[in-house]
mmCIF file of C-alpha atoms in Angstrom:
data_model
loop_
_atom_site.group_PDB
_atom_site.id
_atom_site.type_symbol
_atom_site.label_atom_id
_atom_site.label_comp_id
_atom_site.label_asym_id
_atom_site.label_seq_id
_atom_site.Cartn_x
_atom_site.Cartn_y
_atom_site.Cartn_z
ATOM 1 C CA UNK G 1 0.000 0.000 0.000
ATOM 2 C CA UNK G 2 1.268 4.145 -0.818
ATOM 3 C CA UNK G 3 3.351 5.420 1.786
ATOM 4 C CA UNK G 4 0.731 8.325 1.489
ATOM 5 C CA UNK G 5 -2.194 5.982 3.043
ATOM 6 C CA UNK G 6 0.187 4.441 5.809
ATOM 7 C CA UNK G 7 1.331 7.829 6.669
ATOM 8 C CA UNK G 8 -1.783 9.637 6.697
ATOM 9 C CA UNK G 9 -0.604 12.700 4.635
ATOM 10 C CA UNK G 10 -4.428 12.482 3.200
ATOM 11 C CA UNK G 11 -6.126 10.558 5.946
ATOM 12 C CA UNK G 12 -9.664 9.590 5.097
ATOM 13 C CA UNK G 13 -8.654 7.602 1.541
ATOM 14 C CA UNK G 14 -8.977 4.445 0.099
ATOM 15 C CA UNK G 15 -6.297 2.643 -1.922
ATOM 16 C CA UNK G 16 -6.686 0.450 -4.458
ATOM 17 C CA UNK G 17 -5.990 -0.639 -7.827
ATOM 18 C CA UNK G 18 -6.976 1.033 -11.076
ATOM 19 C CA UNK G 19 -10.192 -0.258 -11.898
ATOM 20 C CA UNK G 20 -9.831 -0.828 -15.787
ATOM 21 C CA UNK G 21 -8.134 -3.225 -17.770
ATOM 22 C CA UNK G 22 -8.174 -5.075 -20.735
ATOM 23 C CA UNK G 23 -6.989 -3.345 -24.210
ATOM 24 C CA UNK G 24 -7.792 0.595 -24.314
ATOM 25 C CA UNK G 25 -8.928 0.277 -20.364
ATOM 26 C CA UNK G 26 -11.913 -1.691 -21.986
ATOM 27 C CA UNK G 27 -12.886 -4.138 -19.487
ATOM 28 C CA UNK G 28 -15.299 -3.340 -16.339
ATOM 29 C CA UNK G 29 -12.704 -5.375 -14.578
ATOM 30 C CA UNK G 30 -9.828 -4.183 -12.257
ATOM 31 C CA UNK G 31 -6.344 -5.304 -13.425
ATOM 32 C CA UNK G 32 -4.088 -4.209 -16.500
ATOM 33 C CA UNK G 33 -4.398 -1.805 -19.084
ATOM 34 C CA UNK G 34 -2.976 -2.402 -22.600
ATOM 35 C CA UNK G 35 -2.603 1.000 -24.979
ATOM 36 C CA UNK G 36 -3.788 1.245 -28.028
ATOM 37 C CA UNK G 37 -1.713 4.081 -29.296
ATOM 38 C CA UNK G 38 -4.729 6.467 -28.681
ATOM 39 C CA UNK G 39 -6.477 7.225 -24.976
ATOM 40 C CA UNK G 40 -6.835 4.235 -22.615
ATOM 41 C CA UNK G 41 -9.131 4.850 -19.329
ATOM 42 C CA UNK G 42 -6.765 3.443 -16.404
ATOM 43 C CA UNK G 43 -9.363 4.339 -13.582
ATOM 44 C CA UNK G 44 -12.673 5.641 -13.391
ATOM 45 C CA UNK G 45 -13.678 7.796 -10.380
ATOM 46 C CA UNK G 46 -16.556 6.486 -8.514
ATOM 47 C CA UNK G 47 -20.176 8.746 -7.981
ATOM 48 C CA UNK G 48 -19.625 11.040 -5.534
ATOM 49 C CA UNK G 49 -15.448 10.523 -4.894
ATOM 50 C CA UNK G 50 -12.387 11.676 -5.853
ATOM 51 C CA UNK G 51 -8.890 9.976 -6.466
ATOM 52 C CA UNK G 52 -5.194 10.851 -6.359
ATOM 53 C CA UNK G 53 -3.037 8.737 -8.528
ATOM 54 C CA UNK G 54 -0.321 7.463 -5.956
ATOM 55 C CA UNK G 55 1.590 4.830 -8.580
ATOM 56 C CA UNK G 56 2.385 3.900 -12.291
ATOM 57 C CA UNK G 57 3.733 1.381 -13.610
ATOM 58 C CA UNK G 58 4.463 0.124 -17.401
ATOM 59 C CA UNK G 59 6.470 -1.901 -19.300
ATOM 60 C CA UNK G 60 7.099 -1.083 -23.053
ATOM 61 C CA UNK G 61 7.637 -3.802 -25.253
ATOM 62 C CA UNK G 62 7.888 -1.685 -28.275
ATOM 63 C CA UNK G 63 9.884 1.198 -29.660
ATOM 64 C CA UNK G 64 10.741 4.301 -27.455
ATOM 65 C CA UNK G 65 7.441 5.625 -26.653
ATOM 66 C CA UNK G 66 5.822 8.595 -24.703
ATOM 67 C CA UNK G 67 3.034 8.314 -22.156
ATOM 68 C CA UNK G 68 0.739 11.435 -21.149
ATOM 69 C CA UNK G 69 -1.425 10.925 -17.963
ATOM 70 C CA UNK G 70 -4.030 13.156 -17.516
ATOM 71 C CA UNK G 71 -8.200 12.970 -17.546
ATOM 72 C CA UNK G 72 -10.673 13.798 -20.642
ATOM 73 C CA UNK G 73 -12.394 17.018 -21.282
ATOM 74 C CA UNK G 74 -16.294 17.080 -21.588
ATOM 75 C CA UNK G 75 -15.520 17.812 -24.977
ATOM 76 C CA UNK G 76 -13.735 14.332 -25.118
ATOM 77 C CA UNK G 77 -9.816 15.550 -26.011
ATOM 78 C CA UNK G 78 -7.264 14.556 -23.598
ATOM 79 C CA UNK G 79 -6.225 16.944 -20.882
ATOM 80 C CA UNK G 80 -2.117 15.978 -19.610
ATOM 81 C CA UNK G 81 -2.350 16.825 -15.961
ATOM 82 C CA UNK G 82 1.125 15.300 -15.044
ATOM 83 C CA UNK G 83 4.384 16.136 -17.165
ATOM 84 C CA UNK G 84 5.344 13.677 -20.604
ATOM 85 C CA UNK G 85 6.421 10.569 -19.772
ATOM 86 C CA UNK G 86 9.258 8.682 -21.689
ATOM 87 C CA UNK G 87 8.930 5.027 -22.107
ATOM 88 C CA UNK G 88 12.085 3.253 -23.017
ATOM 89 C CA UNK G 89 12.323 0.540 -25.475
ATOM 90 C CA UNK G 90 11.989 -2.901 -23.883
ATOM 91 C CA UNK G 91 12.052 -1.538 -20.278
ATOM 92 C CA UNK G 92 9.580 -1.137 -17.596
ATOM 93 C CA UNK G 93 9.306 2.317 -15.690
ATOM 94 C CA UNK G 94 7.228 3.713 -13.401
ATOM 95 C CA UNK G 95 6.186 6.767 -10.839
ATOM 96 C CA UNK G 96 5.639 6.838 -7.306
ATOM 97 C CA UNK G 97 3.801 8.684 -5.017
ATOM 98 C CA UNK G 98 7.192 11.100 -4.406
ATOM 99 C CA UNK G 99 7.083 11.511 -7.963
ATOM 100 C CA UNK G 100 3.782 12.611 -8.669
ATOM 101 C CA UNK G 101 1.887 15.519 -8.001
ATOM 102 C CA UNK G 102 -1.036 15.358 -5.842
ATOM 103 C CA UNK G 103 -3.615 15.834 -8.418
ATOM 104 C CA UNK G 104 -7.089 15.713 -7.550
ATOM 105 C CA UNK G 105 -9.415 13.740 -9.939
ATOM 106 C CA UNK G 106 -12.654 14.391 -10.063
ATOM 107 C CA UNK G 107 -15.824 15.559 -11.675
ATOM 108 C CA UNK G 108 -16.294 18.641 -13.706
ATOM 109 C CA UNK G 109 -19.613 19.073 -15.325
ATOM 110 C CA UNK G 110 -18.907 22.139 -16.469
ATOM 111 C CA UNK G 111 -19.863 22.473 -20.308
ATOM 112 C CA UNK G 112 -16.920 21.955 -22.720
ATOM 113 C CA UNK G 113 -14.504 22.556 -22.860
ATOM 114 C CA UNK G 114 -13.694 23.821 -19.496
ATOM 115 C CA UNK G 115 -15.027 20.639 -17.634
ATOM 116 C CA UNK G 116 -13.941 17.254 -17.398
ATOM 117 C CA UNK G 117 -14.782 13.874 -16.599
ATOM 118 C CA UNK G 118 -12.238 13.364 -13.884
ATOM 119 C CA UNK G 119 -11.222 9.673 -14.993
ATOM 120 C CA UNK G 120 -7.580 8.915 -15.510
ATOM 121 C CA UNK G 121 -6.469 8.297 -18.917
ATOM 122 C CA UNK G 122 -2.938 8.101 -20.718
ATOM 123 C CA UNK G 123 -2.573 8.615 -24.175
ATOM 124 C CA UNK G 124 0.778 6.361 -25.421
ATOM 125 C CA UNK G 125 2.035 6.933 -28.635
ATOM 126 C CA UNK G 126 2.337 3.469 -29.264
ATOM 127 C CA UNK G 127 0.330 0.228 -28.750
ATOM 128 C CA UNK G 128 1.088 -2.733 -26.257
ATOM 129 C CA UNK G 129 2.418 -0.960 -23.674
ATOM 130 C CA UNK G 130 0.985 -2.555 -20.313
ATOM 131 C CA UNK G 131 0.436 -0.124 -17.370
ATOM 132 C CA UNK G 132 -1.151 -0.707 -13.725
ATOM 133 C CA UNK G 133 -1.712 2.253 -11.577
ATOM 134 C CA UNK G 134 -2.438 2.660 -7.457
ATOM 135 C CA UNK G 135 -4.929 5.261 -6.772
ATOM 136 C CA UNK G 136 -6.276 6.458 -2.844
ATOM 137 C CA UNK G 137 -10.029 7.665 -3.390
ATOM 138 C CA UNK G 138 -11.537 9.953 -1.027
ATOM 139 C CA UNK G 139 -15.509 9.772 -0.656
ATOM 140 C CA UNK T 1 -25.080 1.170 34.949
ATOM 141 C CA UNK T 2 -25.826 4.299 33.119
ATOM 142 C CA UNK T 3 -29.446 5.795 32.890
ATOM 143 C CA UNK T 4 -28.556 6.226 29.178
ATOM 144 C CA UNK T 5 -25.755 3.645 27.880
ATOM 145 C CA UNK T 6 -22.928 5.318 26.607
ATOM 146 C CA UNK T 7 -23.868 2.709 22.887
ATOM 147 C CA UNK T 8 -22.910 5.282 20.472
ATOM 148 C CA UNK T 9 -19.484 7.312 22.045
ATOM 149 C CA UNK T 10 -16.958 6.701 19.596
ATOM 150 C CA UNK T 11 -14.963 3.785 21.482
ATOM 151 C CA UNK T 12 -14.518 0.080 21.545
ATOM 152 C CA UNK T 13 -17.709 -1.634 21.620
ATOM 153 C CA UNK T 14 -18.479 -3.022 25.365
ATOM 154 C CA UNK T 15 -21.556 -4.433 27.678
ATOM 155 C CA UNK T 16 -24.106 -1.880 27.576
ATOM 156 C CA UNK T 17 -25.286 -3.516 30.178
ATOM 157 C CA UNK T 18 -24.538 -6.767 32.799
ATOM 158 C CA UNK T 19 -25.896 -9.824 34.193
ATOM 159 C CA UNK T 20 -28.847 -8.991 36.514
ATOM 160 C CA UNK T 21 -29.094 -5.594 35.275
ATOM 161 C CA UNK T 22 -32.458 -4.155 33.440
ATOM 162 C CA UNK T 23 -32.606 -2.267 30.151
ATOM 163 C CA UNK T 24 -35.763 -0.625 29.011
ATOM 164 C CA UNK T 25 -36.052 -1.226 25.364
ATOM 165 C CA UNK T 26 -38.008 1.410 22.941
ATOM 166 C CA UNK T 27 -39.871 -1.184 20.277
ATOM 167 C CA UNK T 28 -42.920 -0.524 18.418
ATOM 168 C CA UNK T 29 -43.188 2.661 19.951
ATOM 169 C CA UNK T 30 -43.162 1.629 23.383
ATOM 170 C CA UNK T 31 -41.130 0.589 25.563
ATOM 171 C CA UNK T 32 -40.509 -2.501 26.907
ATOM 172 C CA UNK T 33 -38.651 -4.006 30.409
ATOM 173 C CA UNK T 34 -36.386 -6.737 30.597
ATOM 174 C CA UNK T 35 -33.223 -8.314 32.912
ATOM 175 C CA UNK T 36 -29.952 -9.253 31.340
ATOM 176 C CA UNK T 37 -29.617 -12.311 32.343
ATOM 177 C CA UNK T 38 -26.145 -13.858 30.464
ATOM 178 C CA UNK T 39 -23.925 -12.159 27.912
ATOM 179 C CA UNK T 40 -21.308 -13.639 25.984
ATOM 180 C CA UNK T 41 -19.005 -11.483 23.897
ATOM 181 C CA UNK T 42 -19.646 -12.014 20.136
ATOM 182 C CA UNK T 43 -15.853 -11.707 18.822
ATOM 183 C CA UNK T 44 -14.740 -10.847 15.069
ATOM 184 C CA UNK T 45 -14.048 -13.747 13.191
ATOM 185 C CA UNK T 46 -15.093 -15.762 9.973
ATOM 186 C CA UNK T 47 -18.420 -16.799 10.904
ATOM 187 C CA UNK T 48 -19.908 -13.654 11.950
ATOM 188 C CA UNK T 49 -18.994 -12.368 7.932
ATOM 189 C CA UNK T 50 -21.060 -12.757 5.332
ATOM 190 C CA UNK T 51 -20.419 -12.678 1.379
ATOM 191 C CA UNK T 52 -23.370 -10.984 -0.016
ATOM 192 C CA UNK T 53 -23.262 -11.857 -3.583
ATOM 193 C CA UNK T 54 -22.962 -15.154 -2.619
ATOM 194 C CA UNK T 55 -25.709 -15.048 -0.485
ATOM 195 C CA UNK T 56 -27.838 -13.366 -3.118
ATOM 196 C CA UNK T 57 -26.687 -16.472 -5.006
ATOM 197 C CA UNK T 58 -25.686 -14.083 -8.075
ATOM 198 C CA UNK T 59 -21.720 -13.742 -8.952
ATOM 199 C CA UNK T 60 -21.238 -10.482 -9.158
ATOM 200 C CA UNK T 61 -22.619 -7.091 -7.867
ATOM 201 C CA UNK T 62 -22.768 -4.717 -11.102
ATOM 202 C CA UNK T 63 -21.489 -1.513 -11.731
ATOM 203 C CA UNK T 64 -23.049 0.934 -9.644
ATOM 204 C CA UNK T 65 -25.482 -1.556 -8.970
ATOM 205 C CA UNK T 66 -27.574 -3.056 -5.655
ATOM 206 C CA UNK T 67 -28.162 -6.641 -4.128
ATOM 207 C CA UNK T 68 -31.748 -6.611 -3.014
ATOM 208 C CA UNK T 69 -32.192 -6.249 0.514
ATOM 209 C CA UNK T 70 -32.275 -9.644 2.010
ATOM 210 C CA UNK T 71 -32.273 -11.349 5.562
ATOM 211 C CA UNK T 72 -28.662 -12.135 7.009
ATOM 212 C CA UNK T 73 -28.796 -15.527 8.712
ATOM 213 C CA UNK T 74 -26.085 -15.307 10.653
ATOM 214 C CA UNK T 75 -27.958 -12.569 12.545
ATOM 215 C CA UNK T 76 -31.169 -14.474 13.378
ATOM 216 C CA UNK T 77 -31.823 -14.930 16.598
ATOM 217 C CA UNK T 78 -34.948 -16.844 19.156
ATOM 218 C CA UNK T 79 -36.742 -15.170 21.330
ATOM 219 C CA UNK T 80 -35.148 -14.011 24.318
ATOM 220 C CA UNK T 81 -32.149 -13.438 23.145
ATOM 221 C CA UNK T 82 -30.264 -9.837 20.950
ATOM 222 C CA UNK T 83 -27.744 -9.121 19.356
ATOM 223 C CA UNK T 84 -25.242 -6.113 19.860
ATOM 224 C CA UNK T 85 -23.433 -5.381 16.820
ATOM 225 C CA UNK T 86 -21.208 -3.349 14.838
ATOM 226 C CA UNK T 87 -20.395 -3.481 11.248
ATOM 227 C CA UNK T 88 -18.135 -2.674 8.651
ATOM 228 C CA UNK T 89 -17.475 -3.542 4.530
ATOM 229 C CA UNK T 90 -14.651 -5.992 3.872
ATOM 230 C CA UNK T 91 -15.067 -4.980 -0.034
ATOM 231 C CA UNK T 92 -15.544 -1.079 -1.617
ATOM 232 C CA UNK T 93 -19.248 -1.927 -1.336
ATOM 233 C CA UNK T 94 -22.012 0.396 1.029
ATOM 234 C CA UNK T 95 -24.143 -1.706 3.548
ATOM 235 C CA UNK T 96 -28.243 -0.335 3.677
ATOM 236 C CA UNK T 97 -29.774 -1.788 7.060
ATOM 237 C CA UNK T 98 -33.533 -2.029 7.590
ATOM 238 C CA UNK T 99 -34.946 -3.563 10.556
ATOM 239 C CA UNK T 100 -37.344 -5.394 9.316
ATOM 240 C CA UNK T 101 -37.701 -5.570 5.922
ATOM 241 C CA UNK T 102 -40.072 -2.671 5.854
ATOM 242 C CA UNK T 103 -38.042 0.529 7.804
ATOM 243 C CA UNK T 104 -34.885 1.436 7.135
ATOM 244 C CA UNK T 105 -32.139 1.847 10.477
ATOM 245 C CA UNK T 106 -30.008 5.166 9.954
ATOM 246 C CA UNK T 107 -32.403 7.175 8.860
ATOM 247 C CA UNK T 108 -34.096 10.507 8.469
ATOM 248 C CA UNK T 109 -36.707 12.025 7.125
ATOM 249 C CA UNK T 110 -35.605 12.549 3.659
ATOM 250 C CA UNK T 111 -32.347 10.065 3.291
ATOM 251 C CA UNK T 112 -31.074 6.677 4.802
ATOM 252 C CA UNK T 113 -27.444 6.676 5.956
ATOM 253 C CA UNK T 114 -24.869 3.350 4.787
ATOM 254 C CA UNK T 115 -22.424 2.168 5.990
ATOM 255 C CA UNK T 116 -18.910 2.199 3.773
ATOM 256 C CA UNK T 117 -15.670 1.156 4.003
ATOM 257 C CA UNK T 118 -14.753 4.889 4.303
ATOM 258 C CA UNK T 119 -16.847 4.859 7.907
ATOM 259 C CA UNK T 120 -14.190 3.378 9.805
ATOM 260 C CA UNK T 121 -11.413 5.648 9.182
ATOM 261 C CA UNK T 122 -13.169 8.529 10.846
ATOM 262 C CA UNK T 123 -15.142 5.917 13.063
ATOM 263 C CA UNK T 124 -12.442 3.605 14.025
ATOM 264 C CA UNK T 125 -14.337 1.699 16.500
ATOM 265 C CA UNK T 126 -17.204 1.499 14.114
ATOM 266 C CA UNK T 127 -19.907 3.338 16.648
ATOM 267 C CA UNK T 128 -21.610 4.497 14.353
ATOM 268 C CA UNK T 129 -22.563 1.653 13.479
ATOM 269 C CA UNK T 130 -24.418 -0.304 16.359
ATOM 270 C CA UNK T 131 -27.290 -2.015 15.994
ATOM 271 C CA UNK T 132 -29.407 -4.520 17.664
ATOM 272 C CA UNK T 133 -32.097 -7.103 16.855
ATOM 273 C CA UNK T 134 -34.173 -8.511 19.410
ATOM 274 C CA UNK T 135 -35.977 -11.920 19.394
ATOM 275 C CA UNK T 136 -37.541 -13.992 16.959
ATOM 276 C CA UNK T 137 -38.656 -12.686 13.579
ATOM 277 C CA UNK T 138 -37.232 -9.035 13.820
ATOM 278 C CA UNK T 139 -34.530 -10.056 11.647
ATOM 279 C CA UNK T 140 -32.372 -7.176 10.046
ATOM 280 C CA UNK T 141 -31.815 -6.978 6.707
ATOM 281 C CA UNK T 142 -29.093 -5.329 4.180
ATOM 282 C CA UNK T 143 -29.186 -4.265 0.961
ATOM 283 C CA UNK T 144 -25.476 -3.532 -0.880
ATOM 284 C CA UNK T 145 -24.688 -0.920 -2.910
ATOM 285 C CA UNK T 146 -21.617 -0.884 -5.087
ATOM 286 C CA UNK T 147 -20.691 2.877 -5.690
ATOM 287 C CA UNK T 148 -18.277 1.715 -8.354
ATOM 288 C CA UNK T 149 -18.768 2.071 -11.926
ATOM 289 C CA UNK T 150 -17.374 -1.196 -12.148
ATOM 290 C CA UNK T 151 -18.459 -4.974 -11.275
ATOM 291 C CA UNK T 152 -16.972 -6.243 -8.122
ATOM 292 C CA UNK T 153 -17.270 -10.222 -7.915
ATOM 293 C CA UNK T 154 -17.699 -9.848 -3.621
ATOM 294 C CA UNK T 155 -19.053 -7.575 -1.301
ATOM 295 C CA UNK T 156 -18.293 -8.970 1.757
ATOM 296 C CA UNK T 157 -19.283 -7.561 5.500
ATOM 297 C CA UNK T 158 -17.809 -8.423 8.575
ATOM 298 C CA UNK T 159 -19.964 -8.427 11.863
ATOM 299 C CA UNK T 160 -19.075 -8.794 15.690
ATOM 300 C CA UNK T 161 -20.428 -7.314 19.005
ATOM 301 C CA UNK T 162 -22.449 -9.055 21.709
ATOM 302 C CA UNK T 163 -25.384 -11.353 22.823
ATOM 303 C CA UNK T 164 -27.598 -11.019 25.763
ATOM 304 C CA UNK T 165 -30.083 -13.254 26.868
ATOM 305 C CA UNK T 166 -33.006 -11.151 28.389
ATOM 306 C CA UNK T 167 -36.182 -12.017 30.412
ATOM 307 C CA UNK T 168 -39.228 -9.938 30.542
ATOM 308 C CA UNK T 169 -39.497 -8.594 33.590
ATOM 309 C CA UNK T 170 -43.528 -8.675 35.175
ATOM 310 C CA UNK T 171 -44.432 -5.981 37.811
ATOM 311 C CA UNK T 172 -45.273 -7.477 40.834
ATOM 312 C CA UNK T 173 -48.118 -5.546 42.266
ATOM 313 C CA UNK T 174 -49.698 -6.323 46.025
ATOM 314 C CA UNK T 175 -52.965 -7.365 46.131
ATOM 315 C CA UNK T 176 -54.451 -4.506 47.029
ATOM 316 C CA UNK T 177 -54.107 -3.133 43.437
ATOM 317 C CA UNK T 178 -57.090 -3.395 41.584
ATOM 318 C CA UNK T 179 -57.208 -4.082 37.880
ATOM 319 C CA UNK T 180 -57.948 -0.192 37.184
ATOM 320 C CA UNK T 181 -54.543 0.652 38.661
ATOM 321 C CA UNK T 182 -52.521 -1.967 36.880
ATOM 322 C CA UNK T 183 -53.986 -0.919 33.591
ATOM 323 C CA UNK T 184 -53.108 2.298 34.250
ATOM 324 C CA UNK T 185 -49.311 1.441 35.777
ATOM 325 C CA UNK T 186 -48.567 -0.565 32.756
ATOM 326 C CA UNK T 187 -49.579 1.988 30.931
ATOM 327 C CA UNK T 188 -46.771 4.081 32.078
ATOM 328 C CA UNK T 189 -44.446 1.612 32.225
ATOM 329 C CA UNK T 190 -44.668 1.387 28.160
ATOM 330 C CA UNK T 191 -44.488 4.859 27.808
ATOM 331 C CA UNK T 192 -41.222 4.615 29.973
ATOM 332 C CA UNK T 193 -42.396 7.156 32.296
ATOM 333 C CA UNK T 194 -39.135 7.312 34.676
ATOM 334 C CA UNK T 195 -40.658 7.375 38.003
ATOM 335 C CA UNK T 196 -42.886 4.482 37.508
ATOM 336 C CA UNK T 197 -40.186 2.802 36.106
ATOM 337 C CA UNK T 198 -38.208 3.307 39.096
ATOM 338 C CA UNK T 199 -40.664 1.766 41.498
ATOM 339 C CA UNK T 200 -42.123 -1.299 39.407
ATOM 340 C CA UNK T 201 -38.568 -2.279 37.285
ATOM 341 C CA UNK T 202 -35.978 -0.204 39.450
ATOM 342 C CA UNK T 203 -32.641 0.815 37.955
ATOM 343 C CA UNK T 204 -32.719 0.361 34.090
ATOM 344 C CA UNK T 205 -30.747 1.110 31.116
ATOM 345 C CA UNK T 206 -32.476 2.666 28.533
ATOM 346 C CA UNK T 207 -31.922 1.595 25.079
ATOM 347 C CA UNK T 208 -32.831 3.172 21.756
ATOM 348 C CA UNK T 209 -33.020 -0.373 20.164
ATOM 349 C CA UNK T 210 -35.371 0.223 17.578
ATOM 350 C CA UNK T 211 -36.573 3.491 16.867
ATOM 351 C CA UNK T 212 -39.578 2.430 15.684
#
C-alpha cells in the first residue's frame, strides 16, 4: 500500500488498484491496461469521490514511446495533468507517489470545454504498452 | 449502569449492560422491560462475515449496482435473546440496514445513511454503526450498494459485538391493586415514564433499540 495511506498525509482515503483493464482500459474489470496508441481509461472515479493517482507502472515492449497521464475534457480531447512521460524501449518504468503531483481527480460538469470527466487516462504513442496504476479515493 | 448507555461514544464496543441488570427497550413505539440475564461477547471472526453476492446467489454485484435487501442468517436470533453489533465492509461496497424488511435503520426524514468502508477511518471503533435485533422474527436486513462504476465479484461484511439473553421482567403488584390501577401502571411503564419505572422495574438502562 502508498506510503501516502500508511502515513496519513491524506487521511480519510482508500487505496486500491486502477479499476480498468483489458486493451484501451476496456474491461469493467480491475487489473491491467494495454494502450492502443490512442487514450486508454486506467481508472474511473466512482459517484460522488475523488482519487489521487499514488503509482504507475508500465512496461514497453515496443519502440521508445511517450506516455501522457491526464483525464478527458467534456468535450472528449485529452487533458495531460502530469508532465510527458518517456517510455524506453523494452524496459519497464514507473512513478511513485514522491514523484507525482497530488492531483485531484474528479468531476467537472462544467460544459466543454472547461469541464472534465475526472477519470484517468494516458494517451501512449504506441500500442502494447501494459500499465497498472495505485490510486487512494476519497468519498 | 448508566441511565442512558454510553452505545454510540466513539470507542470500543463493550456491555451496555450486565448480568442482573435491566434495560428498558423502545420497540414498536413503546417501551418494553427486561433483565440481562447472560452475555457472551460475540468476537470478530469468519463466521460472523457474510459474502453478499454469494448469499444473493448471483456472482457479481454490477457496476453501480444493488443486491436486493435480504435477511442475514447469521444474525437471526430466538426469542429471548439480541444481538449487539457493529459493522463494517470488507469490499468497496455500502451496507443499507432495515430492521425489518419494511423501515430502514439510519435514517431521516428525507435520506437513509450506509455504511462504507470509508466509515471506519473517521469511526475507528465502528460506533456508528451499532445495531441490535431482538428476538424472533425481527430479523435485520441489508441491501449492498456498489458505488463503483465497475463490477466487483464480492461484497463482503464483517460483523461482531455481543449477545444477551433477556427475560421480561412482570411488575409485581400487592394485592391490594385493583385491575384499574394496573392498567393504568402498565400503561406508564410502556411509555417509559421514569418514576414508575423506578418503582415497578428499578434501575434500568435505557436503550434506543429500535426506533420504531
Amino acid at each position: 500500500m502508498s506510503h501516502l495511506i500508511t502515513t496519513g498525509r491524506y487521511a480519510g482515503l482508500i487505496a486500491k488498484g486502477g479499476n480498468r483493464s483489458g486493451v484501451g482500459g476496456a474491461a469493467l474489470i480491475p487489473g491491467m491496461v494495454i494502450t492502443t496508441g490512442l487514450g486508454s481509461m486506467l481508472h474511473q472515479v466512482p459517484l460522488g469521490r475523488s482519487f489521487y493517482v499514488t503509482k504507475i507502472m508500465w512496461f514497453n515492449p515496443g519502440v521508445l514511446a511517450t506516455l501522457d497521464f491526464g483525464t478527458l475534457s467534456n468535450a472528449a480531447a485529452p487533458v495531460p495533468l502530469f508532465p510527458t512521460q518517456t517510455a524506453f524501449p523494452g524496459l519497464e518504468g514507473g512513478l511513485t507517489e514522491e514523484e507525482l503531483v497530488g492531483v485531484e481527480f474528479m468531476l467537472n460538469s462544467l460544459a466543454a470545454p472547461n469541464g472534465w470527466d475526472g477519470n484517468l487516462y494516458v494517451v501512449a504513442s504506441i500500442a502494447l504498452i501494459t500499465i497498472t496504476v495505485e490510486v487512494a479515493e476519497k468519498a | 449502569m448508566g441511565e442512558v448507555a454510553n452505545i454510540f461514544d466513539n470507542g470500543p464496543i463493550s456491555l451496555i449492560a450486565r448480568i442482573k441488570d435491566n434495560i428498558s427497550v423502545y420497540t414498536a413505539k413503546k417501551w418494553a422491560h427486561y433483565q440481562v440475564v447472560y452475555t457472551e461477547p460475540w468476537p470478530r471472526s469468519s463466521p460472523l462475515r457474510v459474502e453478499m453476492v454469494a448469499a444473493a446467489a448471483v456472482t457479481f454485484i454490477a457496476a453501480n449496482g444493488i443486491i436486493a435487501k435480504r435477511l442475514v442468517p447469521i444474525l437471526q436470533v430466538t426469542d429471548g435473546e439480541m444481538l449487539h453489533v457493529r459493522f463494517e465492509p470488507l469490499d468497496d461496497v455500502e451496507g443499507v440496514v432495515y430492521e425489518l424488511a419494511g423501515s430502514g435503520k439510519f435514517i431521516s426524514r428525507n435520506t437513509h445513511a450506509r455504511v462504507s468502508m470509508v466509515t471506519c477511518l473517521r469511526d475507528p471503533y465502528l460506533a456508528t454503526t451499532t445495531f441490535f435485533i431482538m428476538g424472533h422474527q425481527r430479523d435485520m436486513n441489508l441491501e449492498v450498494r456498489n458505488p463503483n462504476p465497475v463490477a466487483l465479484p464480492q461484497a463482503r461484511f464483517q460483523f461482531f459485538g455481543f449477545r444477551y439473553v433477556i427475560e421480561a421482567i412482570i411488575p409485581q403488584f400487592p394485592a391490594s391493586v385493583t385491575d384499574a390501577q394496573k392498567a393504568a401502571v402498565t400503561k406508564k411503564l410502556e411509555d417509559g415514564d421514569k418514576e414508575t419505572v423506578a418503582q415497578y422495574i428499578g434501575p434500568t438502562t435505557w436503550l434506543p433499540a429500535e426506533g420504531r
